Amino acid sequence: MRHLTPLLLLGALLMPISAHADDRDAMRIQPWTENAHYWQHRGRSILLVGASNEDNLFNHPTVPPSSADAEADGFEPAAAYEPEPLAAHLDRIVAVGGNYVRNTMSSRDEGNVWPFHEREEDGLYDLERGGAEYWQRFRRFLDLTVERGIIVQIEVWDRFDYAREPWQNNPFNPKNNVNYTSAESGLPERVDTHPGQRENPFFRAIPELDHNELILRYQRAHVERLLDISLEYDHVLYCISNETNDTEQWSRYWARFLRERAEARGMNIEVTEMWDKWDLRDAMHARTFDHPELYSFVDVSQNSHQQGQTQWDRLQWVRQRVAQPARPVNSVKMYGGNHGGGPNEGQHKLWRNVLGGAASARYHRPGGGMGLNRTTEAHLRSLALVRERVNVFALEPANELLGERAEDEAYLAVERGVAYVVYFPRQGRVVLDLAAERQALRMQWISVPEHRWQEEARNVDADADAVTLDTPGDGPWVVVLTRR
């Protein structure tokens, strides 16, 4: 099974799919049969990386710019950069080597639409009828992404739509629809607390909890509408919630629901949950780790709240935790704005994830993250350069081979005797142990901000026990050693 370059990936995505259900299901995004730590799509292995400026891209016909570029140029964001059409934003992701986006089914941003029909006569919603514009936007988004070879990770429920100001506009709020009152539904008209306080009983409607059949009926119909569209496509991953701290029963109910609806159509889909705790060792995450029969991959986005060496170490802990059976470990959000240490720290998280063995890594939208800007574009382009020379699917984390290494100074992944990739977040110097290899190697540096190879390459003799790696200047830098 050969790994994919971006061009091969795009070509594979545009190949016709067999009309037979079994063949079509085999082409879906799923754990790679040769190494289930990674994904395959249409029969070929694929590393998922990206950056985007919105989390609910489908609900944004135009996508706002990242403020980072404008601020770096000394302009107010609105004065320097205008929103770009969704298709153009997706094109820019692909142009820098990206193939992966997050898509919450959220409606709380300005200009978004809700998933139910809004009546002209009174502005109230009818939960019996789908919102035509919402679902048209969703289908168009899936068309645009599959055409460009971009894998989509959906989050079905976003808790931030069900509390505070967004709840005041939400069609499920009893005051906003013609289908039930607060007394009939048990739902409040106001939820003034952070959604993490779990005040809204909307997330307790399932039989194992409140058994609110009225609300559950509309919830199920909403998710079925989503599946009616998304199951037509083979490039979709499913996550139940956005950083939830709700009950295990809620997540398990919807994991089963998604799977059963897909299986009824002869399809297997990939499902996970995103838990809220920042420490992946918390028992909350064991709800996913311990149930591969429900959750066929793991999302560790909250780990990107961690910084430096801790981010790397916790990822390594998770990879061991889910090694049997092996499952992909995704990070659909990498913080680096208001969270996760800011941009100077957040930019490095791509490399800690990829070299650390994660199956996906995406820069989170501006605000919590960095989005798609010149800095993140440079990192994605530099990673694409590495992938031209190295089979990333054969790499294994190997920091133990780095001597004289300070904490967070450098990160190493190795295909023994074939390739070595070392990332330096900043200027540094380490010693790479080659005593067990005895291979002649070619070594060359990449300046990440310039996303280009340094002209001078160095040969390393086969009898060398070690080689000193000393960055050519201020970082970040990547050095690649490959067998001559």
mmCIF file with all atom_site columns, N, CA and C in Angstrom, residues 16-75:
data_model
loop_
_atom_site.group_PDB
_atom_site.id
_atom_site.type_symbol
_atom_site.label_atom_id
_atom_site.label_alt_id
_atom_site.label_comp_id
_atom_site.label_asym_id
_atom_site.label_entity_id
_atom_site.label_seq_id
_atom_site.pdbx_PDB_ins_code
_atom_site.Cartn_x
_atom_site.Cartn_y
_atom_site.Cartn_z
_atom_site.occupancy
_atom_site.B_iso_or_equiv
_atom_site.pdbx_formal_charge
_atom_site.auth_seq_id
_atom_site.auth_comp_id
_atom_site.auth_asym_id
_atom_site.auth_atom_id
_atom_site.pdbx_PDB_model_num
ATOM 1   N N  . PRO A 1 16 ? -14.223 7.539  -10.010 1.00 0.00 ? 16 PRO A N  1
ATOM 2   C CA . PRO A 1 16 ? -15.598 7.085  -9.848  1.00 0.00 ? 16 PRO A CA 1
ATOM 3   C C  . PRO A 1 16 ? -15.676 5.975  -8.829  1.00 0.00 ? 16 PRO A C  1
ATOM 4   N N  . ILE A 1 17 ? -16.798 5.918  -8.105  1.00 0.00 ? 17 ILE A N  1
ATOM 5   C CA . ILE A 1 17 ? -17.027 4.896  -7.105  1.00 0.00 ? 17 ILE A CA 1
ATOM 6   C C  . ILE A 1 17 ? -17.992 3.861  -7.659  1.00 0.00 ? 17 ILE A C  1
ATOM 7   N N  . SER A 1 18 ? -17.724 2.583  -7.378  1.00 0.00 ? 18 SER A N  1
ATOM 8   C CA . SER A 1 18 ? -18.585 1.500  -7.828  1.00 0.00 ? 18 SER A CA 1
ATOM 9   C C  . SER A 1 18 ? -19.993 1.669  -7.287  1.00 0.00 ? 18 SER A C  1
ATOM 10  N N  . ALA A 1 19 ? -20.969 1.253  -8.039  1.00 0.00 ? 19 ALA A N  1
ATOM 11  C CA . ALA A 1 19 ? -22.360 1.340  -7.621  1.00 0.00 ? 19 ALA A CA 1
ATOM 12  C C  . ALA A 1 19 ? -22.714 0.273  -6.595  1.00 0.00 ? 19 ALA A C  1
ATOM 13  N N  . HIS A 1 20 ? -21.892 -0.771 -6.453  1.00 0.00 ? 20 HIS A N  1
ATOM 14  C CA . HIS A 1 20 ? -22.185 -1.837 -5.502  1.00 0.00 ? 20 HIS A CA 1
ATOM 15  C C  . HIS A 1 20 ? -21.939 -1.349 -4.090  1.00 0.00 ? 20 HIS A C  1
ATOM 16  N N  . ALA A 1 21 ? -22.852 -1.682 -3.163  1.00 0.00 ? 21 ALA A N  1
ATOM 17  C CA . ALA A 1 21 ? -22.780 -1.177 -1.789  1.00 0.00 ? 21 ALA A CA 1
ATOM 18  C C  . ALA A 1 21 ? -21.492 -1.603 -1.104  1.00 0.00 ? 21 ALA A C  1
ATOM 19  N N  . ASP A 1 22 ? -21.076 -2.878 -1.259  1.00 0.00 ? 22 ASP A N  1
ATOM 20  C CA . ASP A 1 22 ? -19.865 -3.352 -0.594  1.00 0.00 ? 22 ASP A CA 1
ATOM 21  C C  . ASP A 1 22 ? -18.639 -2.601 -1.088  1.00 0.00 ? 22 ASP A C  1
ATOM 22  N N  . ASP A 1 23 ? -18.570 -2.399 -2.409  1.00 0.00 ? 23 ASP A N  1
ATOM 23  C CA . ASP A 1 23 ? -17.431 -1.665 -2.964  1.00 0.00 ? 23 ASP A CA 1
ATOM 24  C C  . ASP A 1 23 ? -17.435 -0.223 -2.490  1.00 0.00 ? 23 ASP A C  1
ATOM 25  N N  . ARG A 1 24 ? -18.611 0.373  -2.467  1.00 0.00 ? 24 ARG A N  1
ATOM 26  C CA . ARG A 1 24 ? -18.706 1.762  -2.044  1.00 0.00 ? 24 ARG A CA 1
ATOM 27  C C  . ARG A 1 24 ? -18.276 1.907  -0.586  1.00 0.00 ? 24 ARG A C  1
ATOM 28  N N  . ASP A 1 25 ? -18.693 0.960  0.265   1.00 0.00 ? 25 ASP A N  1
ATOM 29  C CA . ASP A 1 25 ? -18.325 1.021  1.668   1.00 0.00 ? 25 ASP A CA 1
ATOM 30  C C  . ASP A 1 25 ? -16.820 0.849  1.857   1.00 0.00 ? 25 ASP A C  1
ATOM 31  N N  . ALA A 1 26 ? -16.205 0.011  1.032   1.00 0.00 ? 26 ALA A N  1
ATOM 32  C CA . ALA A 1 26 ? -14.761 -0.207 1.130   1.00 0.00 ? 26 ALA A CA 1
ATOM 33  C C  . ALA A 1 26 ? -13.976 1.041  0.762   1.00 0.00 ? 26 ALA A C  1
ATOM 34  N N  . MET A 1 27 ? -14.581 1.931  0.002   1.00 0.00 ? 27 MET A N  1
ATOM 35  C CA . MET A 1 27 ? -13.894 3.150  -0.410  1.00 0.00 ? 27 MET A CA 1
ATOM 36  C C  . MET A 1 27 ? -13.994 4.264  0.624   1.00 0.00 ? 27 MET A C  1
ATOM 37  N N  . ARG A 1 28 ? -14.826 4.087  1.647   1.00 0.00 ? 28 ARG A N  1
ATOM 38  C CA . ARG A 1 28 ? -15.034 5.135  2.635   1.00 0.00 ? 28 ARG A CA 1
ATOM 39  C C  . ARG A 1 28 ? -13.767 5.386  3.441   1.00 0.00 ? 28 ARG A C  1
ATOM 40  N N  . ILE A 1 29 ? -13.706 6.567  4.059   1.00 0.00 ? 29 ILE A N  1
ATOM 41  C CA . ILE A 1 29 ? -12.657 6.847  5.017   1.00 0.00 ? 29 ILE A CA 1
ATOM 42  C C  . ILE A 1 29 ? -12.779 5.844  6.161   1.00 0.00 ? 29 ILE A C  1
ATOM 43  N N  . GLN A 1 30 ? -11.656 5.203  6.526   1.00 0.00 ? 30 GLN A N  1
ATOM 44  C CA . GLN A 1 30 ? -11.658 4.166  7.553   1.00 0.00 ? 30 GLN A CA 1
ATOM 45  C C  . GLN A 1 30 ? -10.222 3.932  8.008   1.00 0.00 ? 30 GLN A C  1
ATOM 46  N N  . PRO A 1 31 ? -10.012 3.264  9.152   1.00 0.00 ? 31 PRO A N  1
ATOM 47  C CA . PRO A 1 31 ? -8.642  2.972  9.573   1.00 0.00 ? 31 PRO A CA 1
ATOM 48  C C  . PRO A 1 31 ? -7.917  2.167  8.508   1.00 0.00 ? 31 PRO A C  1
ATOM 49  N N  . TRP A 1 32 ? -6.664  2.500  8.291   1.00 0.00 ? 32 TRP A N  1
ATOM 50  C CA . TRP A 1 32 ? -5.844  1.870  7.251   1.00 0.00 ? 32 TRP A CA 1
ATOM 51  C C  . TRP A 1 32 ? -5.627  0.396  7.600   1.00 0.00 ? 32 TRP A C  1
ATOM 52  N N  . THR A 1 33 ? -5.860  -0.465 6.644   1.00 0.00 ? 33 THR A N  1
ATOM 53  C CA . THR A 1 33 ? -5.751  -1.898 6.890   1.00 0.00 ? 33 THR A CA 1
ATOM 54  C C  . THR A 1 33 ? -4.327  -2.333 7.196   1.00 0.00 ? 33 THR A C  1
ATOM 55  N N  . GLU A 1 34 ? -3.324  -1.561 6.742   1.00 0.00 ? 34 GLU A N  1
ATOM 56  C CA . GLU A 1 34 ? -1.929  -1.933 6.982   1.00 0.00 ? 34 GLU A CA 1
ATOM 57  C C  . GLU A 1 34 ? -1.363  -1.338 8.263   1.00 0.00 ? 34 GLU A C  1
ATOM 58  N N  . ASN A 1 35 ? -1.982  -0.286 8.765   1.00 0.00 ? 35 ASN A N  1
ATOM 59  C CA . ASN A 1 35 ? -1.535  0.345  10.006  1.00 0.00 ? 35 ASN A CA 1
ATOM 60  C C  . ASN A 1 35 ? -2.701  1.180  10.523  1.00 0.00 ? 35 ASN A C  1
ATOM 61  N N  . ALA A 1 36 ? -3.456  0.601  11.450  1.00 0.00 ? 36 ALA A N  1
ATOM 62  C CA . ALA A 1 36 ? -4.708  1.221  11.893  1.00 0.00 ? 36 ALA A CA 1
ATOM 63  C C  . ALA A 1 36 ? -4.507  2.452  12.758  1.00 0.00 ? 36 ALA A C  1
ATOM 64  N N  . HIS A 1 37 ? -3.261  2.866  12.986  1.00 0.00 ? 37 HIS A N  1
ATOM 65  C CA . HIS A 1 37 ? -3.024  4.164  13.628  1.00 0.00 ? 37 HIS A CA 1
ATOM 66  C C  . HIS A 1 37 ? -3.339  5.307  12.668  1.00 0.00 ? 37 HIS A C  1
ATOM 67  N N  . TYR A 1 38 ? -3.449  4.994  11.377  1.00 0.00 ? 38 TYR A N  1
ATOM 68  C CA . TYR A 1 38 ? -3.699  6.003  10.351  1.00 0.00 ? 38 TYR A CA 1
ATOM 69  C C  . TYR A 1 38 ? -4.970  5.682  9.578   1.00 0.00 ? 38 TYR A C  1
ATOM 70  N N  . TRP A 1 39 ? -5.338  6.622  8.699   1.00 0.00 ? 39 TRP A N  1
ATOM 71  C CA . TRP A 1 39 ? -6.555  6.484  7.896   1.00 0.00 ? 39 TRP A CA 1
ATOM 72  C C  . TRP A 1 39 ? -6.227  6.019  6.480   1.00 0.00 ? 39 TRP A C  1
ATOM 73  N N  . GLN A 1 40 ? -7.239  5.430  5.855   1.00 0.00 ? 40 GLN A N  1
ATOM 74  C CA . GLN A 1 40 ? -7.192  5.228  4.414   1.00 0.00 ? 40 GLN A CA 1
ATOM 75  C C  . GLN A 1 40 ? -8.497  5.751  3.821   1.00 0.00 ? 40 GLN A C  1
ATOM 76  N N  . HIS A 1 41 ? -8.419  6.201  2.580   1.00 0.00 ? 41 HIS A N  1
ATOM 77  C CA . HIS A 1 41 ? -9.599  6.670  1.849   1.00 0.00 ? 41 HIS A CA 1
ATOM 78  C C  . HIS A 1 41 ? -9.480  6.200  0.416   1.00 0.00 ? 41 HIS A C  1
ATOM 79  N N  . ARG A 1 42 ? -10.533 5.566  -0.026  1.00 0.00 ? 42 ARG A N  1
ATOM 80  C CA . ARG A 1 42 ? -10.538 4.963  -1.362  1.00 0.00 ? 42 ARG A CA 1
ATOM 81  C C  . ARG A 1 42 ? -9.350  4.025  -1.550  1.00 0.00 ? 42 ARG A C  1
ATOM 82  N N  . GLY A 1 43 ? -9.042  3.290  -0.479  1.00 0.00 ? 43 GLY A N  1
ATOM 83  C CA . GLY A 1 43 ? -8.037  2.240  -0.556  1.00 0.00 ? 43 GLY A CA 1
ATOM 84  C C  . GLY A 1 43 ? -6.611  2.693  -0.371  1.00 0.00 ? 43 GLY A C  1
ATOM 85  N N  . ARG A 1 44 ? -6.369  3.999  -0.145  1.00 0.00 ? 44 ARG A N  1
ATOM 86  C CA . ARG A 1 44 ? -5.008  4.503  -0.007  1.00 0.00 ? 44 ARG A CA 1
ATOM 87  C C  . ARG A 1 44 ? -4.835  5.216  1.327   1.00 0.00 ? 44 ARG A C  1
ATOM 88  N N  . SER A 1 45 ? -3.645  5.068  1.907   1.00 0.00 ? 45 SER A N  1
ATOM 89  C CA . SER A 1 45 ? -3.357  5.713  3.185   1.00 0.00 ? 45 SER A CA 1
ATOM 90  C C  . SER A 1 45 ? -3.361  7.225  3.023   1.00 0.00 ? 45 SER A C  1
ATOM 91  N N  . ILE A 1 46 ? -3.733  7.915  4.110   1.00 0.00 ? 46 ILE A N  1
ATOM 92  C CA . ILE A 1 46 ? -3.865  9.363  4.042   1.00 0.00 ? 46 ILE A CA 1
ATOM 93  C C  . ILE A 1 46 ? -3.603  9.969  5.414   1.00 0.00 ? 46 ILE A C  1
ATOM 94  N N  . LEU A 1 47 ? -2.710  10.954 5.462   1.00 0.00 ? 47 LEU A N  1
ATOM 95  C CA . LEU A 1 47 ? -2.462  11.737 6.667   1.00 0.00 ? 47 LEU A CA 1
ATOM 96  C C  . LEU A 1 47 ? -3.320  12.991 6.587   1.00 0.00 ? 47 LEU A C  1
ATOM 97  N N  . LEU A 1 48 ? -4.079  13.283 7.632   1.00 0.00 ? 48 LEU A N  1
ATOM 98  C CA . LEU A 1 48 ? -5.015  14.399 7.625   1.00 0.00 ? 48 LEU A CA 1
ATOM 99  C C  . LEU A 1 48 ? -4.397  15.613 8.319   1.00 0.00 ? 48 LEU A C  1
ATOM 100 N N  . VAL A 1 49 ? -4.214  16.709 7.577   1.00 0.00 ? 49 VAL A N  1
ATOM 101 C CA . VAL A 1 49 ? -3.677  17.944 8.143   1.00 0.00 ? 49 VAL A CA 1
ATOM 102 C C  . VAL A 1 49 ? -4.427  19.125 7.544   1.00 0.00 ? 49 VAL A C  1
ATOM 103 N N  . GLY A 1 50 ? -4.501  20.210 8.302   1.00 0.00 ? 50 GLY A N  1
ATOM 104 C CA . GLY A 1 50 ? -5.202  21.367 7.761   1.00 0.00 ? 50 GLY A CA 1
ATOM 105 C C  . GLY A 1 50 ? -5.219  22.545 8.715   1.00 0.00 ? 50 GLY A C  1
ATOM 106 N N  . ALA A 1 51 ? -5.918  23.592 8.274   1.00 0.00 ? 51 ALA A N  1
ATOM 107 C CA . ALA A 1 51 ? -6.161  24.807 9.041   1.00 0.00 ? 51 ALA A CA 1
ATOM 108 C C  . ALA A 1 51 ? -7.331  25.508 8.373   1.00 0.00 ? 51 ALA A C  1
ATOM 109 N N  . SER A 1 52 ? -8.216  26.080 9.161   1.00 0.00 ? 52 SER A N  1
ATOM 110 C CA . SER A 1 52 ? -9.330  26.829 8.575   1.00 0.00 ? 52 SER A CA 1
ATOM 111 C C  . SER A 1 52 ? -9.787  27.898 9.554   1.00 0.00 ? 52 SER A C  1
ATOM 112 N N  . ASN A 1 53 ? -10.503 28.885 9.032   1.00 0.00 ? 53 ASN A N  1
ATOM 113 C CA . ASN A 1 53 ? -10.872 30.058 9.828   1.00 0.00 ? 53 ASN A CA 1
ATOM 114 C C  . ASN A 1 53 ? -12.266 29.991 10.428  1.00 0.00 ? 53 ASN A C  1
ATOM 115 N N  . GLU A 1 54 ? -12.969 28.892 10.208  1.00 0.00 ? 54 GLU A N  1
ATOM 116 C CA . GLU A 1 54 ? -14.247 28.654 10.860  1.00 0.00 ? 54 GLU A CA 1
ATOM 117 C C  . GLU A 1 54 ? -14.356 27.180 11.201  1.00 0.00 ? 54 GLU A C  1
ATOM 118 N N  . ASP A 1 55 ? -15.151 26.877 12.228  1.00 0.00 ? 55 ASP A N  1
ATOM 119 C CA . ASP A 1 55 ? -15.391 25.491 12.606  1.00 0.00 ? 55 ASP A CA 1
ATOM 120 C C  . ASP A 1 55 ? -16.640 24.926 11.940  1.00 0.00 ? 55 ASP A C  1
ATOM 121 N N  . ASN A 1 56 ? -17.617 25.774 11.684  1.00 0.00 ? 56 ASN A N  1
ATOM 122 C CA . ASN A 1 56 ? -18.836 25.350 10.997  1.00 0.00 ? 56 ASN A CA 1
ATOM 123 C C  . ASN A 1 56 ? -18.817 25.902 9.572   1.00 0.00 ? 56 ASN A C  1
ATOM 124 N N  . LEU A 1 57 ? -17.853 25.441 8.800   1.00 0.00 ? 57 LEU A N  1
ATOM 125 C CA . LEU A 1 57 ? -17.616 26.000 7.465   1.00 0.00 ? 57 LEU A CA 1
ATOM 126 C C  . LEU A 1 57 ? -18.843 25.920 6.571   1.00 0.00 ? 57 LEU A C  1
ATOM 127 N N  . PHE A 1 58 ? -19.613 24.865 6.680   1.00 0.00 ? 58 PHE A N  1
ATOM 128 C CA . PHE A 1 58 ? -20.769 24.706 5.787   1.00 0.00 ? 58 PHE A CA 1
ATOM 129 C C  . PHE A 1 58 ? -21.740 25.875 5.914   1.00 0.00 ? 58 PHE A C  1
ATOM 130 N N  . ASN A 1 59 ? -21.785 26.495 7.088   1.00 0.00 ? 59 ASN A N  1
ATOM 131 C CA . ASN A 1 59 ? -22.753 27.549 7.374   1.00 0.00 ? 59 ASN A CA 1
ATOM 132 C C  . ASN A 1 59 ? -22.185 28.940 7.124   1.00 0.00 ? 59 ASN A C  1
ATOM 133 N N  . HIS A 1 60 ? -21.069 28.990 6.373   1.00 0.00 ? 60 HIS A N  1
ATOM 134 C CA . HIS A 1 60 ? -20.413 30.262 6.036   1.00 0.00 ? 60 HIS A CA 1
ATOM 135 C C  . HIS A 1 60 ? -20.159 30.318 4.532   1.00 0.00 ? 60 HIS A C  1
ATOM 136 N N  . PRO A 1 61 ? -21.097 30.845 3.752   1.00 0.00 ? 61 PRO A N  1
ATOM 137 C CA . PRO A 1 61 ? -20.831 31.010 2.309   1.00 0.00 ? 61 PRO A CA 1
ATOM 138 C C  . PRO A 1 61 ? -19.594 31.850 2.034   1.00 0.00 ? 61 PRO A C  1
ATOM 139 N N  . THR A 1 62 ? -19.283 32.768 2.954   1.00 0.00 ? 62 THR A N  1
ATOM 140 C CA . THR A 1 62 ? -18.010 33.485 2.909   1.00 0.00 ? 62 THR A CA 1
ATOM 141 C C  . THR A 1 62 ? -17.329 33.306 4.260   1.00 0.00 ? 62 THR A C  1
ATOM 142 N N  . VAL A 1 63 ? -16.012 33.149 4.227   1.00 0.00 ? 63 VAL A N  1
ATOM 143 C CA . VAL A 1 63 ? -15.239 32.814 5.425   1.00 0.00 ? 63 VAL A CA 1
ATOM 144 C C  . VAL A 1 63 ? -14.416 34.026 5.836   1.00 0.00 ? 63 VAL A C  1
ATOM 145 N N  . PRO A 1 64 ? -14.487 34.427 7.104   1.00 0.00 ? 64 PRO A N  1
ATOM 146 C CA . PRO A 1 64 ? -13.710 35.587 7.544   1.00 0.00 ? 64 PRO A CA 1
ATOM 147 C C  . PRO A 1 64 ? -12.217 35.306 7.506   1.00 0.00 ? 64 PRO A C  1
ATOM 148 N N  . PRO A 1 65 ? -11.396 36.364 7.382   1.00 0.00 ? 65 PRO A N  1
ATOM 149 C CA . PRO A 1 65 ? -9.943  36.174 7.365   1.00 0.00 ? 65 PRO A CA 1
ATOM 150 C C  . PRO A 1 65 ? -9.409  35.946 8.762   1.00 0.00 ? 65 PRO A C  1
ATOM 151 N N  . SER A 1 66 ? -8.185  35.465 8.839   1.00 0.00 ? 66 SER A N  1
ATOM 152 C CA . SER A 1 66 ? -7.485  35.389 10.114  1.00 0.00 ? 66 SER A CA 1
ATOM 153 C C  . SER A 1 66 ? -6.942  36.769 10.460  1.00 0.00 ? 66 SER A C  1
ATOM 154 N N  . SER A 1 67 ? -7.168  37.201 11.681  1.00 0.00 ? 67 SER A N  1
ATOM 155 C CA . SER A 1 67 ? -6.696  38.531 12.076  1.00 0.00 ? 67 SER A CA 1
ATOM 156 C C  . SER A 1 67 ? -5.180  38.579 12.205  1.00 0.00 ? 67 SER A C  1
ATOM 157 N N  . ALA A 1 68 ? -4.536  37.427 12.321  1.00 0.00 ? 68 ALA A N  1
ATOM 158 C CA . ALA A 1 68 ? -3.084  37.416 12.564  1.00 0.00 ? 68 ALA A CA 1
ATOM 159 C C  . ALA A 1 68 ? -2.316  38.071 11.425  1.00 0.00 ? 68 ALA A C  1
ATOM 160 N N  . ASP A 1 69 ? -2.707  37.775 10.178  1.00 0.00 ? 69 ASP A N  1
ATOM 161 C CA . ASP A 1 69 ? -2.003  38.367 9.048   1.00 0.00 ? 69 ASP A CA 1
ATOM 162 C C  . ASP A 1 69 ? -2.160  39.884 9.028   1.00 0.00 ? 69 ASP A C  1
ATOM 163 N N  . ALA A 1 70 ? -3.388  40.347 9.270   1.00 0.00 ? 70 ALA A N  1
ATOM 164 C CA . ALA A 1 70 ? -3.631  41.787 9.239   1.00 0.00 ? 70 ALA A CA 1
ATOM 165 C C  . ALA A 1 70 ? -2.870  42.497 10.349  1.00 0.00 ? 70 ALA A C  1
ATOM 166 N N  . GLU A 1 71 ? -2.873  41.910 11.526  1.00 0.00 ? 71 GLU A N  1
ATOM 167 C CA . GLU A 1 71 ? -2.160  42.534 12.639  1.00 0.00 ? 71 GLU A CA 1
ATOM 168 C C  . GLU A 1 71 ? -0.662  42.572 12.380  1.00 0.00 ? 71 GLU A C  1
ATOM 169 N N  . ALA A 1 72 ? -0.132  41.507 11.766  1.00 0.00 ? 72 ALA A N  1
ATOM 170 C CA . ALA A 1 72 ? 1.297   41.486 11.451  1.00 0.00 ? 72 ALA A CA 1
ATOM 171 C C  . ALA A 1 72 ? 1.667   42.564 10.446  1.00 0.00 ? 72 ALA A C  1
ATOM 172 N N  . ASP A 1 73 ? 0.717   42.914 9.568   1.00 0.00 ? 73 ASP A N  1
ATOM 173 C CA . ASP A 1 73 ? 0.967   43.949 8.570   1.00 0.00 ? 73 ASP A CA 1
ATOM 174 C C  . ASP A 1 73 ? 0.646   45.349 9.089   1.00 0.00 ? 73 ASP A C  1
ATOM 175 N N  . GLY A 1 74 ? 0.179   45.436 10.341  1.00 0.00 ? 74 GLY A N  1
ATOM 176 C CA . GLY A 1 74 ? -0.105  46.733 10.921  1.00 0.00 ? 74 GLY A CA 1
ATOM 177 C C  . GLY A 1 74 ? -1.452  47.307 10.540  1.00 0.00 ? 74 GLY A C  1
ATOM 178 N N  . PHE A 1 75 ? -2.385  46.460 10.088  1.00 0.00 ? 75 PHE A N  1
ATOM 179 C CA . PHE A 1 75 ? -3.709  46.918 9.693   1.00 0.00 ? 75 PHE A CA 1
ATOM 180 C C  . PHE A 1 75 ? -4.761  46.367 10.644  1.00 0.00 ? 75 PHE A C  1
#
